[in-house]
Amino acid sequence: MIQRLFDVIIIGAGIVGAALARELSAYAMRVAVLDKAAEIPSGASRANSAMIHAGYDDKPGTQKARFCPSGNRRFHELQGPLDFTLRECGSYVCAFEEDEIRHLDALLDQGKRNGVPGMEIISGDTLRDREPHASREIRAALWAPSGAIVNNFEAVLAFMDNAQQNGVELFLETQVTGLLCSEEKQEVFGVETTKGRFLAPVVINAAGVHAGEISRMAGEESVRIRPTRGEYFITDKTVGHLVKGFFFACPSAKGKGITVASTAEHNLLIGPTSTPQTDLEDTSTTMKGLEEVLDGARKLVPDIPSGAVITSFAGVRANTLSGDFNIAVLRKPRGFVNVAGIKSPGFTSAPAIALHVVEMLREELADRVIMTPNPHFVPERTHIPRFAELSMEEREALVRRDPRFAQIVCRCETVTEAQVVEAIRRGARTVAAVKIWTRAGAGRCQGGFCGPRVADILARELGIPLEEVTRHGGHSRLLVGRTKEYWFRGNE
Amino acid sequence: MTDIRIDVAVIGAGPAGVAAGIGAREAGAEHVVVFERDWDLGGILQQCIHPGFGLHTFKEELTGPEYMHRWIERAHGAGVTFRTNTMVFRMEEDGSFWTMNPNEGIRHVHAGAIVLGMGCRERPLGAIRVPGSRPAGIYTAGTAQRFVNMEGYMPGNRVVVLGSGDIGLIMARRMMWEGASVEGVFEIMSWPGGLRRNIAQCLDDYGIPFYLDHTVTRVHGKDRLEGVTVAKVDANKKPILGTERFVACDTLLLAVGLIPENELSRMAGVQIHPVTGGPVVNQCLQTTRENVFAAGNVVIVYDLVDWVSAEGYKAGKNAALFALDGLPKATRRFDVRGGENVRLFSPQWLSDQEDATIFLRVTKPVEQRCRVTADHGLFSKTLRYARPGEMNEVHIKAEQLRMLPPDVREITVDVEEE
Ligand SMILES: Cc1cc2nc3c(=O)[nH]c(=O)nc-3n(C[C@H](O)[C@H](O)[C@H](O)COP(=O)(O)OP(=O)(O)OC[C@H]3O[C@@H](n4cnc5c(N)ncnc54)[C@H](O)[C@@H]3O)c2cc1C
Ligand SMILES: Cc1cc2nc3c(=O)[nH]c(=O)nc-3n(C[C@H](O)[C@H](O)[C@H](O)COP(=O)(O)OP(=O)(O)OC[C@H]3O[C@@H](n4cnc5c(N)ncnc54)[C@H](O)[C@@H]3O)c2cc1C
């Protein structure tokens, strides 16, 4: 059995694990990030509304209210250095009824106390001057200019990529199956995984919906995740212009309700539903979900055509009883840290949570981990060139550098072979990972054309037979074998 | 950046584009270039290795590659230039466009006239909103066809086909030939989407079950597809409660319709018809931008390749005439309207300068004698039946159009039971 030695192990490479890995990479220490998935992001960080919330939703005094506005600021700060797409679109909470307008006042007040800048309540007509497709029924809206939409794929990759440049090691398809502790769970010294043992004096639980199980391995029962599914639909870019800002209906008892937004790439994102379920992993979509989402979205923006949907997806929220984040260094076993119950606005909060966890390590676990600066720390990185977004001159320059930039792989999103090869060089191992890195397959034909081409390039670059290429790791192979071999295998 | 000037540019080297190249050369254009993003010529026909092509043109049953081989030889003979592995990735409003390939880099092409021949693409799962998880093993029938016929790989062992378009029917049989089991073809409509001939030759002959008024209501499986839930649908196409059943399979092939590939056409500012999904054209295959012509599946999805080649040739010829001395101006213009039981048709308007063929599809099947007519007595023909999966044509002579009374501005085409 292989054993590997680290200073800190992070379980989970969602936005929380990735942001934390990046902050820890500023210190001279060996950090391992373990994730059971074959690509990142895979959990809630893959399937959410991609909103960088302004920070008016949460009660002052909660951890959410503390980390959301500061996380928002940090996303704005890091966008340039880490090179991910963040669109400063601002957000509207829309009120249809009298009592909802009163609710806007309460949100405005709460936002001010949480330190959210620039908020104001505007009339329905002012809203429609700015956003001509907004419903005529909307009577007033709370405008928060610091609300932004992020490319959530790129953001997670950016944090992790930068962490890896600074020496952090990422282990994919490595599921944590147990915690290694001393007698009586006094101290933690590593984890057991499907790929062997990883040893470290500090283990951080950032396992998203699975944080409850990991916490239980440490003997801490208080983290109870109640998974709640949210279904979404993505439309073709031809209707992406319907809105500029991020639209929320006035929140109800069920949560923030259905939202409508133009994504970082100008598709329209509509959703999510809110359906409690028992399965932690079930991200399937339903007929009912679609109807609910379309109805809800049309309340805000009546012009959304149903024919424009190109795909659907669902995310699972890591809801907890307390409703707040659960971030704590456990007393027992020493060295174990929970960063659990990170539900919305968890994506927004993650970079602020990361800085906070670094502080906690420094203050509470100084005996187990030494925090000296990493002399080789590079705070910035660049994403793979986004060919589709460049000017003709910039494209020419790339093509002169590498002719593979002139070889289109995905025609819907104009992704070139050079981008796919670079994604593989940076760690993409599956068709889904290439999509996450480059958007190949994310367009209107959903990979019908480029899927086989991406698979070919993966096989070539990884030096594996085409039949071994998977969609998303595990048993998700694209092909079952060569046509003629089929006969030789007999009737298995 | 290199600028290139040519007489006629054709985008796409499928049957439409290859024939357009020939048409343009034979009408006198000097420098005719066909741009094709694929490595080889032939478009979708490269992967259609079954027979059934060219009955009208060559009076023989050829396979797709055989059929294309003849046209490509003819194109070479006519002096058409081909640029393969070259993607047209951007188009400007003036009709100039940008190409790229790894040898030549990026080029800006200016042509006297352009023929759009980009064909169509298949509708993905998301577009028809089948809920469930997203495992491996869900393919459009065309993607699977490419894997099996061109690359020699099997996408799966146990297959369900959703939709009864021709590609799906042909792939059902093909998978069977390769030793897979095909659990059934499920079609949401009350009639087949593809040709009757393909239902008989691909399903009936092989005992593959065919279910009309059925759809897939959910896909199951996390890594690889494990099965689908199918259900019968009511008159509103809603699944009927209690009719759901699970069908185990590791592969779902989608044959749920084709969408003309018109992203470039939109960039060129060409008007797109909301029903066909292709450019609005007249019988010269001229779009609403006078230097831009279009032919083949990019305009309307055809079921016989012979029509595609014929229309492509015509588009190329007219593009060349336009580039050389301009087409004769229409003195009169007639809008075409779809009347009784007509779902799609093309062209959408006629000039009085050229003979015209109008292609059309019916909305619902008529399984008895019926008539296709164009009003003002321009056309009338009796059919033995009319089915949505099979296209009909209407031929009108230019002089008939010129003889119409001056107040006639519209021509309505109907399909009525006798
Ligand atoms: C529907 C929905 C909408 C949302 N909208 C927003 C929004 O607009 N704005 C916002 O700020 N927040 C939003 N959120 C919340 C946000 O997405 C989450 O708070 C955030 O992504 C949580 O990140 P994470 O890193 O904690 O978890 P995850 O992203 O779920 O990552 C956890 C990782 O742990 C791995 N893992 C789990 N168990 C193991 C194991 N045993 N071994 C190894 N690896 C393991 C998983 O594979 C996964 O990669 C939304 C959430 C949902 C579901
Ligand atoms: C499975 C199947 C079975 C069929 N069976 C029969 C049959 O039995 N008999 C029959 O008569 N017909 C049959 N057909 C129909 C016939 O094949 C089609 O009508 C015909 O191929 C359409 O030709 P096209 O040139 O319009 O499009 P395509 O063949 O799709 O060609 C379009 C070309 O344009 C290229 N292109 C697109 N965009 C660009 C760009 N931006 N830059 C450069 N190049 C581009 C594409 O790569 C492609 O090569 C069948 C079709 C299928 C799919």
Coordinates of C-alpha atoms and ligand atoms in Angstrom, one line a residue, chain B residues 11-17 35-38 42-45 48 50-54 86-89 117-120 145 166-167 170 197 261 264 295-298 302-306 308, ligand 2:
Chain B
I11 CA -19.3 26.6 -47.8
G12 CA -19.5 22.9 -47.2
A13 CA -18.6 20.0 -49.5
G14 CA -21.6 17.8 -49.0
P15 CA -23.8 16.8 -51.9
A16 CA -25.2 20.4 -52.0
G17 CA -21.8 22.1 -52.0
F35 CA -14.5 25.2 -48.3
E36 CA -15.0 22.1 -46.1
R37 CA -14.2 21.8 -42.4
D38 CA -14.0 18.0 -42.5
G42 CA -18.9 14.2 -49.1
G43 CA -20.6 15.6 -46.0
I44 CA -22.9 13.3 -44.2
L45 CA -22.8 10.8 -47.1
C48 CA -24.0 6.5 -45.1
H50 CA -25.9 1.7 -46.9
P51 CA -27.4 1.6 -50.4
G52 CA -30.3 3.8 -51.6
F53 CA -28.7 6.9 -53.0
G54 CA -28.9 8.2 -56.5
T86 CA -10.8 24.4 -43.5
M87 CA -13.4 25.9 -41.3
V88 CA -15.4 28.9 -42.2
F89 CA -15.8 30.3 -38.7
G117 CA -24.2 24.4 -48.1
M118 CA -23.5 23.7 -44.4
G119 CA -26.1 21.0 -44.1
C120 CA -27.7 20.3 -40.8
Q145 CA -23.0 6.1 -37.2
D166 CA -34.1 7.9 -41.1
I167 CA -30.7 8.0 -39.4
I170 CA -30.7 2.9 -40.4
R197 CA -39.1 2.1 -47.0
E261 CA -26.9 24.7 -39.5
L264 CA -23.0 31.6 -40.5
A295 CA -28.9 24.9 -51.0
G296 CA -29.4 21.5 -49.5
N297 CA -30.2 20.7 -45.9
V298 CA -29.1 24.1 -44.8
Y302 CA -34.5 16.8 -47.6
D303 CA -35.0 13.1 -47.6
L304 CA -33.5 12.3 -51.0
V305 CA -30.0 13.3 -51.9
D306 CA -30.9 13.6 -55.6
V308 CA -30.1 18.2 -52.8
Ligands
LIG2 C1 -28.4 8.3 -42.1 C2 -28.9 9.0 -43.4 C3 -29.4 8.2 -44.3 C4 -29.8 8.8 -45.5 N1 -30.3 8.0 -46.5 C5 -30.6 8.5 -47.7 C6 -30.9 7.6 -48.8 O1 -31.0 6.4 -48.6 N2 -31.2 8.2 -50.0 C7 -31.1 9.5 -50.2 O2 -31.3 10.0 -51.3 N3 -30.7 10.4 -49.2 C8 -30.5 9.9 -47.9 N4 -30.1 10.8 -46.9 C9 -30.2 12.3 -47.1 C10 -29.0 12.9 -47.7 O3 -27.8 12.3 -47.2 C11 -28.9 14.4 -47.3 O4 -30.1 15.0 -47.8 C12 -27.7 15.1 -47.9 O5 -26.5 14.5 -47.4 C13 -27.7 16.6 -47.5 O6 -26.6 17.2 -48.2 P1 -26.0 18.7 -47.8 O7 -24.9 18.9 -48.7 O8 -27.1 19.7 -47.7 O9 -25.5 18.5 -46.3 P2 -24.3 17.7 -45.7 O10 -24.1 16.3 -46.3 O11 -24.5 17.7 -44.2 O12 -23.0 18.5 -46.0 C14 -22.7 19.7 -45.4 C15 -21.2 19.9 -45.4 O13 -20.9 21.3 -45.0 C16 -19.7 21.3 -44.1 N5 -19.7 22.5 -43.3 C17 -20.7 22.9 -42.5 N6 -20.4 24.0 -41.9 C18 -19.2 24.4 -42.4 C19 -18.3 25.5 -42.1 N7 -18.6 26.5 -41.3 N8 -17.1 25.5 -42.8 C20 -16.8 24.6 -43.7 N9 -17.6 23.5 -43.9 C21 -18.8 23.4 -43.3 C22 -19.9 20.0 -43.3 O14 -18.7 19.5 -42.8 C23 -20.5 19.0 -44.4 O15 -19.4 18.3 -45.0 C24 -29.7 10.2 -45.7 C25 -29.2 11.0 -44.7 C26 -28.7 10.4 -43.6 C27 -28.1 11.3 -42.5

